[in-house]
Amino acid sequence: MRHRERSTPAEHRPTIEETSRWGSPCPRAEPTERWHDPCWGVAGGGRDAVPGDEPMNWSHKIRHVMSAPAVFVDLDAPPSRVAALLETSPFHHLPVLDGGVLVGVVSSIDLARVSLGAWVSDPQTERAWLDTQFRIADLMSWEPQFVREDDSVKLAADKLSTGDLHCLPVLDQRDALTGIVTSTDLLRWLVTA
């Protein structure tokens, strides 16, 4: 298979016919009518990545990306009520506050780890057992990482991509909880930015 030279000037972009004649220099992708160079582009109707485009604005503020207001639970909330809230809501993480101060995050995974699941078919029995055996303090992650409303999207992305984090509580300058940012929030921002 013949490959074309990579030194093609940026102003000359090969046509589909030229690319087909030369063979695909990028074997993982074949040319389509949407883009001319088979080595870059976006499939499925997304925005094409064009060399020379403006870079994504990673300095965008968290306050524009976060989910707000944040639903939270108190540290003394019964685990059964937290489990019921997580089962009936579209979210999977809840900041935990003690006297208005962020002390942790509890997730549906934290509760699933202690679930009786297959051994108990009655949800009421399982919830009663959960309340007698555990407190939220036993299940949650203590001292969670967080971001501030004025922090950059890049900082949140860096924190979420390093470690076992899936959400970051968002605090204002007075340390009050104002929202939450999840990996899903960042993906939504990424595809609409």
JSON list of C-alpha atoms in Angstrom, two decimals:
[
{"chain": "A", "resi": 1, "resn": "MET", "atom": "CA", "xyz": [0.00, 0.00, 0.00]},
{"chain": "A", "resi": 2, "resn": "ARG", "atom": "CA", "xyz": [1.35, 3.41, -0.94]},
{"chain": "A", "resi": 3, "resn": "HIS", "atom": "CA", "xyz": [1.23, 6.25, 1.56]},
{"chain": "A", "resi": 4, "resn": "ARG", "atom": "CA", "xyz": [1.13, 9.91, 0.70]},
{"chain": "A", "resi": 5, "resn": "GLU", "atom": "CA", "xyz": [3.72, 12.26, 2.06]},
{"chain": "A", "resi": 6, "resn": "ARG", "atom": "CA", "xyz": [2.84, 13.85, 5.39]},
{"chain": "A", "resi": 7, "resn": "SER", "atom": "CA", "xyz": [4.33, 17.16, 4.29]},
{"chain": "A", "resi": 8, "resn": "THR", "atom": "CA", "xyz": [1.19, 18.18, 2.40]},
{"chain": "A", "resi": 9, "resn": "PRO", "atom": "CA", "xyz": [0.70, 21.93, 2.93]},
{"chain": "A", "resi": 10, "resn": "ALA", "atom": "CA", "xyz": [-2.10, 22.80, 5.34]},
{"chain": "A", "resi": 11, "resn": "GLU", "atom": "CA", "xyz": [-3.96, 24.77, 2.66]},
{"chain": "A", "resi": 12, "resn": "HIS", "atom": "CA", "xyz": [-4.22, 21.69, 0.43]},
{"chain": "A", "resi": 13, "resn": "ARG", "atom": "CA", "xyz": [-6.57, 19.14, 1.91]},
{"chain": "A", "resi": 14, "resn": "PRO", "atom": "CA", "xyz": [-6.90, 15.97, -0.13]},
{"chain": "A", "resi": 15, "resn": "THR", "atom": "CA", "xyz": [-10.25, 15.17, -1.65]},
{"chain": "A", "resi": 16, "resn": "ILE", "atom": "CA", "xyz": [-11.98, 11.85, -1.08]},
{"chain": "A", "resi": 17, "resn": "GLU", "atom": "CA", "xyz": [-10.94, 10.76, -4.56]},
{"chain": "A", "resi": 18, "resn": "GLU", "atom": "CA", "xyz": [-7.27, 11.55, -3.88]},
{"chain": "A", "resi": 19, "resn": "THR", "atom": "CA", "xyz": [-7.38, 9.82, -0.53]},
{"chain": "A", "resi": 20, "resn": "SER", "atom": "CA", "xyz": [-8.92, 6.71, -2.08]},
{"chain": "A", "resi": 21, "resn": "ARG", "atom": "CA", "xyz": [-6.31, 6.69, -4.86]},
{"chain": "A", "resi": 22, "resn": "TRP", "atom": "CA", "xyz": [-3.42, 6.98, -2.37]},
{"chain": "A", "resi": 23, "resn": "GLY", "atom": "CA", "xyz": [-4.80, 4.40, 0.01]},
{"chain": "A", "resi": 24, "resn": "SER", "atom": "CA", "xyz": [-5.64, 5.20, 3.57]},
{"chain": "A", "resi": 25, "resn": "PRO", "atom": "CA", "xyz": [-2.63, 6.57, 5.47]},
{"chain": "A", "resi": 26, "resn": "CYS", "atom": "CA", "xyz": [-4.58, 5.96, 8.63]},
{"chain": "A", "resi": 27, "resn": "PRO", "atom": "CA", "xyz": [-5.75, 2.33, 8.58]},
{"chain": "A", "resi": 28, "resn": "ARG", "atom": "CA", "xyz": [-8.15, 2.74, 11.50]},
{"chain": "A", "resi": 29, "resn": "ALA", "atom": "CA", "xyz": [-10.47, 5.04, 9.53]},
{"chain": "A", "resi": 30, "resn": "GLU", "atom": "CA", "xyz": [-11.74, 5.32, 6.01]},
{"chain": "A", "resi": 31, "resn": "PRO", "atom": "CA", "xyz": [-12.66, 8.61, 4.33]},
{"chain": "A", "resi": 32, "resn": "THR", "atom": "CA", "xyz": [-16.25, 9.77, 4.31]},
{"chain": "A", "resi": 33, "resn": "GLU", "atom": "CA", "xyz": [-18.04, 12.69, 2.74]},
{"chain": "A", "resi": 34, "resn": "ARG", "atom": "CA", "xyz": [-17.97, 14.56, 6.08]},
{"chain": "A", "resi": 35, "resn": "TRP", "atom": "CA", "xyz": [-14.22, 14.97, 6.26]},
{"chain": "A", "resi": 36, "resn": "HIS", "atom": "CA", "xyz": [-11.35, 14.66, 3.88]},
{"chain": "A", "resi": 37, "resn": "ASP", "atom": "CA", "xyz": [-8.38, 13.40, 5.87]},
{"chain": "A", "resi": 38, "resn": "PRO", "atom": "CA", "xyz": [-9.00, 9.90, 7.24]},
{"chain": "A", "resi": 39, "resn": "CYS", "atom": "CA", "xyz": [-6.68, 10.53, 10.20]},
{"chain": "A", "resi": 40, "resn": "TRP", "atom": "CA", "xyz": [-8.85, 13.07, 12.01]},
{"chain": "A", "resi": 41, "resn": "GLY", "atom": "CA", "xyz": [-12.47, 14.03, 12.33]},
{"chain": "A", "resi": 42, "resn": "VAL", "atom": "CA", "xyz": [-15.52, 13.16, 14.33]},
{"chain": "A", "resi": 43, "resn": "ALA", "atom": "CA", "xyz": [-17.90, 10.40, 13.33]},
{"chain": "A", "resi": 44, "resn": "GLY", "atom": "CA", "xyz": [-21.62, 10.43, 13.90]},
{"chain": "A", "resi": 45, "resn": "GLY", "atom": "CA", "xyz": [-22.57, 14.01, 13.12]},
{"chain": "A", "resi": 46, "resn": "GLY", "atom": "CA", "xyz": [-20.42, 15.73, 15.72]},
{"chain": "A", "resi": 47, "resn": "ARG", "atom": "CA", "xyz": [-18.29, 18.80, 15.21]},
{"chain": "A", "resi": 48, "resn": "ASP", "atom": "CA", "xyz": [-15.22, 18.14, 13.06]},
{"chain": "A", "resi": 49, "resn": "ALA", "atom": "CA", "xyz": [-11.85, 18.73, 14.66]},
{"chain": "A", "resi": 50, "resn": "VAL", "atom": "CA", "xyz": [-10.18, 21.04, 12.19]},
{"chain": "A", "resi": 51, "resn": "PRO", "atom": "CA", "xyz": [-6.52, 21.99, 12.54]},
{"chain": "A", "resi": 52, "resn": "GLY", "atom": "CA", "xyz": [-6.33, 25.67, 13.40]},
{"chain": "A", "resi": 53, "resn": "ASP", "atom": "CA", "xyz": [-9.62, 25.69, 15.32]},
{"chain": "A", "resi": 54, "resn": "GLU", "atom": "CA", "xyz": [-9.59, 27.64, 18.54]},
{"chain": "A", "resi": 55, "resn": "PRO", "atom": "CA", "xyz": [-8.65, 25.39, 21.48]},
{"chain": "A", "resi": 56, "resn": "MET", "atom": "CA", "xyz": [-11.35, 24.43, 23.96]},
{"chain": "A", "resi": 57, "resn": "ASN", "atom": "CA", "xyz": [-11.68, 26.95, 26.78]},
{"chain": "A", "resi": 58, "resn": "TRP", "atom": "CA", "xyz": [-10.55, 24.88, 29.76]},
{"chain": "A", "resi": 59, "resn": "SER", "atom": "CA", "xyz": [-10.57, 28.03, 31.89]},
{"chain": "A", "resi": 60, "resn": "HIS", "atom": "CA", "xyz": [-14.38, 28.03, 31.76]},
{"chain": "A", "resi": 61, "resn": "LYS", "atom": "CA", "xyz": [-15.73, 28.36, 35.33]},
{"chain": "A", "resi": 62, "resn": "ILE", "atom": "CA", "xyz": [-17.24, 25.47, 37.27]},
{"chain": "A", "resi": 63, "resn": "ARG", "atom": "CA", "xyz": [-20.29, 27.56, 38.18]},
{"chain": "A", "resi": 64, "resn": "HIS", "atom": "CA", "xyz": [-21.41, 27.29, 34.53]},
{"chain": "A", "resi": 65, "resn": "VAL", "atom": "CA", "xyz": [-20.99, 23.51, 34.40]},
{"chain": "A", "resi": 66, "resn": "MET", "atom": "CA", "xyz": [-22.10, 22.28, 37.84]},
{"chain": "A", "resi": 67, "resn": "SER", "atom": "CA", "xyz": [-25.48, 20.88, 38.80]},
{"chain": "A", "resi": 68, "resn": "ALA", "atom": "CA", "xyz": [-27.17, 23.26, 41.21]},
{"chain": "A", "resi": 69, "resn": "PRO", "atom": "CA", "xyz": [-28.61, 23.38, 43.71]},
{"chain": "A", "resi": 70, "resn": "ALA", "atom": "CA", "xyz": [-26.95, 20.31, 45.20]},
{"chain": "A", "resi": 71, "resn": "VAL", "atom": "CA", "xyz": [-29.11, 17.82, 47.03]},
{"chain": "A", "resi": 72, "resn": "PHE", "atom": "CA", "xyz": [-27.36, 16.81, 50.23]},
{"chain": "A", "resi": 73, "resn": "VAL", "atom": "CA", "xyz": [-27.92, 14.75, 53.37]},
{"chain": "A", "resi": 74, "resn": "ASP", "atom": "CA", "xyz": [-27.09, 15.41, 57.00]},
{"chain": "A", "resi": 75, "resn": "LEU", "atom": "CA", "xyz": [-24.50, 13.29, 58.73]},
{"chain": "A", "resi": 76, "resn": "ASP", "atom": "CA", "xyz": [-27.13, 11.95, 61.13]},
{"chain": "A", "resi": 77, "resn": "ALA", "atom": "CA", "xyz": [-29.58, 10.88, 58.38]},
{"chain": "A", "resi": 78, "resn": "PRO", "atom": "CA", "xyz": [-30.61, 7.22, 58.59]},
{"chain": "A", "resi": 79, "resn": "PRO", "atom": "CA", "xyz": [-28.92, 5.12, 55.90]},
{"chain": "A", "resi": 80, "resn": "SER", "atom": "CA", "xyz": [-32.31, 3.74, 54.81]},
{"chain": "A", "resi": 81, "resn": "ARG", "atom": "CA", "xyz": [-33.55, 7.25, 53.93]},
{"chain": "A", "resi": 82, "resn": "VAL", "atom": "CA", "xyz": [-30.36, 7.97, 52.01]},
{"chain": "A", "resi": 83, "resn": "ALA", "atom": "CA", "xyz": [-30.73, 4.66, 50.14]},
{"chain": "A", "resi": 84, "resn": "ALA", "atom": "CA", "xyz": [-34.36, 5.49, 49.29]},
{"chain": "A", "resi": 85, "resn": "LEU", "atom": "CA", "xyz": [-33.36, 8.94, 48.04]},
{"chain": "A", "resi": 86, "resn": "LEU", "atom": "CA", "xyz": [-30.62, 7.54, 45.82]},
{"chain": "A", "resi": 87, "resn": "GLU", "atom": "CA", "xyz": [-32.90, 4.79, 44.47]},
{"chain": "A", "resi": 88, "resn": "THR", "atom": "CA", "xyz": [-35.60, 7.25, 43.41]},
{"chain": "A", "resi": 89, "resn": "SER", "atom": "CA", "xyz": [-33.44, 10.07, 42.06]},
{"chain": "A", "resi": 90, "resn": "PRO", "atom": "CA", "xyz": [-31.45, 10.54, 38.87]},
{"chain": "A", "resi": 91, "resn": "PHE", "atom": "CA", "xyz": [-28.18, 11.10, 40.76]},
{"chain": "A", "resi": 92, "resn": "HIS", "atom": "CA", "xyz": [-25.77, 8.69, 42.43]},
{"chain": "A", "resi": 93, "resn": "HIS", "atom": "CA", "xyz": [-23.80, 10.89, 44.85]},
{"chain": "A", "resi": 94, "resn": "LEU", "atom": "CA", "xyz": [-24.85, 13.00, 47.80]},
{"chain": "A", "resi": 95, "resn": "PRO", "atom": "CA", "xyz": [-22.68, 15.48, 49.68]},
{"chain": "A", "resi": 96, "resn": "VAL", "atom": "CA", "xyz": [-22.87, 14.91, 53.44]},
{"chain": "A", "resi": 97, "resn": "LEU", "atom": "CA", "xyz": [-23.04, 17.98, 55.68]},
{"chain": "A", "resi": 98, "resn": "ASP", "atom": "CA", "xyz": [-22.57, 18.29, 59.42]},
{"chain": "A", "resi": 99, "resn": "GLY", "atom": "CA", "xyz": [-23.89, 21.60, 60.69]},
{"chain": "A", "resi": 100, "resn": "GLY", "atom": "CA", "xyz": [-23.70, 23.07, 57.18]},
{"chain": "A", "resi": 101, "resn": "VAL", "atom": "CA", "xyz": [-20.06, 22.00, 56.72]},
{"chain": "A", "resi": 102, "resn": "LEU", "atom": "CA", "xyz": [-19.09, 19.51, 54.01]},
{"chain": "A", "resi": 103, "resn": "VAL", "atom": "CA", "xyz": [-17.68, 16.39, 55.70]},
{"chain": "A", "resi": 104, "resn": "GLY", "atom": "CA", "xyz": [-18.11, 13.69, 53.07]},
{"chain": "A", "resi": 105, "resn": "VAL", "atom": "CA", "xyz": [-19.83, 12.17, 50.07]},
{"chain": "A", "resi": 106, "resn": "VAL", "atom": "CA", "xyz": [-22.00, 9.06, 50.05]},
{"chain": "A", "resi": 107, "resn": "SER", "atom": "CA", "xyz": [-22.84, 7.23, 46.84]},
{"chain": "A", "resi": 108, "resn": "SER", "atom": "CA", "xyz": [-25.15, 4.48, 45.67]},
{"chain": "A", "resi": 109, "resn": "ILE", "atom": "CA", "xyz": [-22.02, 2.29, 45.37]},
{"chain": "A", "resi": 110, "resn": "ASP", "atom": "CA", "xyz": [-21.21, 2.88, 49.05]},
{"chain": "A", "resi": 111, "resn": "LEU", "atom": "CA", "xyz": [-24.67, 1.61, 49.96]},
{"chain": "A", "resi": 112, "resn": "ALA", "atom": "CA", "xyz": [-24.54, -1.29, 47.49]},
{"chain": "A", "resi": 113, "resn": "ARG", "atom": "CA", "xyz": [-21.36, -2.55, 49.19]},
{"chain": "A", "resi": 114, "resn": "VAL", "atom": "CA", "xyz": [-23.33, -3.25, 52.37]},
{"chain": "A", "resi": 115, "resn": "SER", "atom": "CA", "xyz": [-26.59, -4.30, 50.73]},
{"chain": "A", "resi": 116, "resn": "LEU", "atom": "CA", "xyz": [-28.08, -7.67, 51.54]},
{"chain": "A", "resi": 117, "resn": "GLY", "atom": "CA", "xyz": [-29.33, -7.78, 47.95]},
{"chain": "A", "resi": 118, "resn": "ALA", "atom": "CA", "xyz": [-29.88, -11.43, 47.01]},
{"chain": "A", "resi": 119, "resn": "TRP", "atom": "CA", "xyz": [-30.32, -12.63, 50.62]},
{"chain": "A", "resi": 120, "resn": "VAL", "atom": "CA", "xyz": [-33.32, -10.47, 51.47]},
{"chain": "A", "resi": 121, "resn": "SER", "atom": "CA", "xyz": [-36.24, -9.97, 49.12]},
{"chain": "A", "resi": 122, "resn": "ASP", "atom": "CA", "xyz": [-38.14, -7.52, 51.32]},
{"chain": "A", "resi": 123, "resn": "PRO", "atom": "CA", "xyz": [-36.87, -3.91, 50.96]},
{"chain": "A", "resi": 124, "resn": "GLN", "atom": "CA", "xyz": [-38.29, -2.91, 54.36]},
{"chain": "A", "resi": 125, "resn": "THR", "atom": "CA", "xyz": [-36.32, -5.67, 56.08]},
{"chain": "A", "resi": 126, "resn": "GLU", "atom": "CA", "xyz": [-33.15, -4.63, 54.32]},
{"chain": "A", "resi": 127, "resn": "ARG", "atom": "CA", "xyz": [-33.65, -0.96, 55.22]},
{"chain": "A", "resi": 128, "resn": "ALA", "atom": "CA", "xyz": [-34.33, -1.80, 58.87]},
{"chain": "A", "resi": 129, "resn": "TRP", "atom": "CA", "xyz": [-31.16, -3.92, 58.94]},
{"chain": "A", "resi": 130, "resn": "LEU", "atom": "CA", "xyz": [-29.19, -1.11, 57.30]},
{"chain": "A", "resi": 131, "resn": "ASP", "atom": "CA", "xyz": [-30.30, 1.36, 59.99]},
{"chain": "A", "resi": 132, "resn": "THR", "atom": "CA", "xyz": [-29.39, -0.99, 62.85]},
{"chain": "A", "resi": 133, "resn": "GLN", "atom": "CA", "xyz": [-25.97, -1.89, 61.47]},
{"chain": "A", "resi": 134, "resn": "PHE", "atom": "CA", "xyz": [-24.61, 1.33, 59.97]},
{"chain": "A", "resi": 135, "resn": "ARG", "atom": "CA", "xyz": [-24.50, 5.10, 60.15]},
{"chain": "A", "resi": 136, "resn": "ILE", "atom": "CA", "xyz": [-23.81, 7.33, 57.15]},
{"chain": "A", "resi": 137, "resn": "ALA", "atom": "CA", "xyz": [-20.45, 8.09, 58.77]},
{"chain": "A", "resi": 138, "resn": "ASP", "atom": "CA", "xyz": [-19.57, 4.38, 58.36]},
{"chain": "A", "resi": 139, "resn": "LEU", "atom": "CA", "xyz": [-20.40, 4.32, 54.65]},
{"chain": "A", "resi": 140, "resn": "MET", "atom": "CA", "xyz": [-19.37, 7.67, 53.21]},
{"chain": "A", "resi": 141, "resn": "SER", "atom": "CA", "xyz": [-16.03, 8.92, 51.96]},
{"chain": "A", "resi": 142, "resn": "TRP", "atom": "CA", "xyz": [-14.63, 11.42, 54.47]},
{"chain": "A", "resi": 143, "resn": "GLU", "atom": "CA", "xyz": [-12.87, 14.68, 53.60]},
{"chain": "A", "resi": 144, "resn": "PRO", "atom": "CA", "xyz": [-13.82, 14.66, 49.92]},
{"chain": "A", "resi": 145, "resn": "GLN", "atom": "CA", "xyz": [-11.99, 16.63, 47.31]},
{"chain": "A", "resi": 146, "resn": "PHE", "atom": "CA", "xyz": [-13.98, 19.64, 46.14]},
{"chain": "A", "resi": 147, "resn": "VAL", "atom": "CA", "xyz": [-13.78, 22.60, 43.79]},
{"chain": "A", "resi": 148, "resn": "ARG", "atom": "CA", "xyz": [-14.83, 26.22, 44.10]},
{"chain": "A", "resi": 149, "resn": "GLU", "atom": "CA", "xyz": [-17.37, 27.96, 41.87]},
{"chain": "A", "resi": 150, "resn": "ASP", "atom": "CA", "xyz": [-14.62, 30.08, 40.31]},
{"chain": "A", "resi": 151, "resn": "ASP", "atom": "CA", "xyz": [-12.24, 27.17, 39.66]},
{"chain": "A", "resi": 152, "resn": "SER", "atom": "CA", "xyz": [-11.63, 26.12, 36.07]},
{"chain": "A", "resi": 153, "resn": "VAL", "atom": "CA", "xyz": [-13.20, 23.18, 34.31]},
{"chain": "A", "resi": 154, "resn": "LYS", "atom": "CA", "xyz": [-9.65, 21.91, 33.77]},
{"chain": "A", "resi": 155, "resn": "LEU", "atom": "CA", "xyz": [-9.06, 21.66, 37.52]},
{"chain": "A", "resi": 156, "resn": "ALA", "atom": "CA", "xyz": [-12.25, 19.62, 37.95]},
{"chain": "A", "resi": 157, "resn": "ALA", "atom": "CA", "xyz": [-11.33, 17.39, 35.00]},
{"chain": "A", "resi": 158, "resn": "ASP", "atom": "CA", "xyz": [-7.85, 16.84, 36.45]},
{"chain": "A", "resi": 159, "resn": "LYS", "atom": "CA", "xyz": [-9.28, 15.89, 39.85]},
{"chain": "A", "resi": 160, "resn": "LEU", "atom": "CA", "xyz": [-11.93, 13.59, 38.39]},
{"chain": "A", "resi": 161, "resn": "SER", "atom": "CA", "xyz": [-9.46, 11.84, 36.10]},
{"chain": "A", "resi": 162, "resn": "THR", "atom": "CA", "xyz": [-6.91, 11.09, 38.82]},
{"chain": "A", "resi": 163, "resn": "GLY", "atom": "CA", "xyz": [-8.25, 8.76, 41.42]},
{"chain": "A", "resi": 164, "resn": "ASP", "atom": "CA", "xyz": [-11.50, 7.02, 42.10]},
{"chain": "A", "resi": 165, "resn": "LEU", "atom": "CA", "xyz": [-13.70, 10.12, 41.98]},
{"chain": "A", "resi": 166, "resn": "HIS", "atom": "CA", "xyz": [-16.94, 10.54, 40.09]},
{"chain": "A", "resi": 167, "resn": "CYS", "atom": "CA", "xyz": [-18.14, 13.79, 41.63]},
{"chain": "A", "resi": 168, "resn": "LEU", "atom": "CA", "xyz": [-16.82, 16.92, 43.26]},
{"chain": "A", "resi": 169, "resn": "PRO", "atom": "CA", "xyz": [-18.88, 19.06, 45.62]},
{"chain": "A", "resi": 170, "resn": "VAL", "atom": "CA", "xyz": [-18.74, 22.75, 44.67]},
{"chain": "A", "resi": 171, "resn": "LEU", "atom": "CA", "xyz": [-18.21, 25.30, 47.44]},
{"chain": "A", "resi": 172, "resn": "ASP", "atom": "CA", "xyz": [-18.39, 29.07, 47.41]},
{"chain": "A", "resi": 173, "resn": "GLN", "atom": "CA", "xyz": [-15.77, 31.33, 49.01]},
{"chain": "A", "resi": 174, "resn": "ARG", "atom": "CA", "xyz": [-17.47, 30.94, 52.43]},
{"chain": "A", "resi": 175, "resn": "ASP", "atom": "CA", "xyz": [-17.26, 27.11, 52.16]},
{"chain": "A", "resi": 176, "resn": "ALA", "atom": "CA", "xyz": [-21.02, 26.77, 51.66]},
{"chain": "A", "resi": 177, "resn": "LEU", "atom": "CA", "xyz": [-22.17, 23.98, 49.34]},
{"chain": "A", "resi": 178, "resn": "THR", "atom": "CA", "xyz": [-23.56, 25.48, 46.13]},
{"chain": "A", "resi": 179, "resn": "GLY", "atom": "CA", "xyz": [-23.57, 22.56, 43.70]},
{"chain": "A", "resi": 180, "resn": "ILE", "atom": "CA", "xyz": [-21.91, 19.39, 42.53]},
{"chain": "A", "resi": 181, "resn": "VAL", "atom": "CA", "xyz": [-19.98, 18.60, 39.37]},
{"chain": "A", "resi": 182, "resn": "THR", "atom": "CA", "xyz": [-19.79, 15.06, 38.04]},
{"chain": "A", "resi": 183, "resn": "SER", "atom": "CA", "xyz": [-17.97, 13.40, 35.19]},
{"chain": "A", "resi": 184, "resn": "THR", "atom": "CA", "xyz": [-21.32, 13.44, 33.36]},
{"chain": "A", "resi": 185, "resn": "ASP", "atom": "CA", "xyz": [-21.56, 17.24, 33.77]},
{"chain": "A", "resi": 186, "resn": "LEU", "atom": "CA", "xyz": [-18.08, 17.60, 32.27]},
{"chain": "A", "resi": 187, "resn": "LEU", "atom": "CA", "xyz": [-18.95, 15.31, 29.35]},
{"chain": "A", "resi": 188, "resn": "ARG", "atom": "CA", "xyz": [-22.10, 17.36, 28.66]},
{"chain": "A", "resi": 189, "resn": "TRP", "atom": "CA", "xyz": [-20.00, 20.53, 28.67]},
{"chain": "A", "resi": 190, "resn": "LEU", "atom": "CA", "xyz": [-17.40, 18.92, 26.44]},
{"chain": "A", "resi": 191, "resn": "VAL", "atom": "CA", "xyz": [-19.88, 17.96, 23.72]},
{"chain": "A", "resi": 192, "resn": "THR", "atom": "CA", "xyz": [-21.59, 21.36, 23.76]},
{"chain": "A", "resi": 193, "resn": "ALA", "atom": "CA", "xyz": [-18.51, 23.58, 24.10]}
]
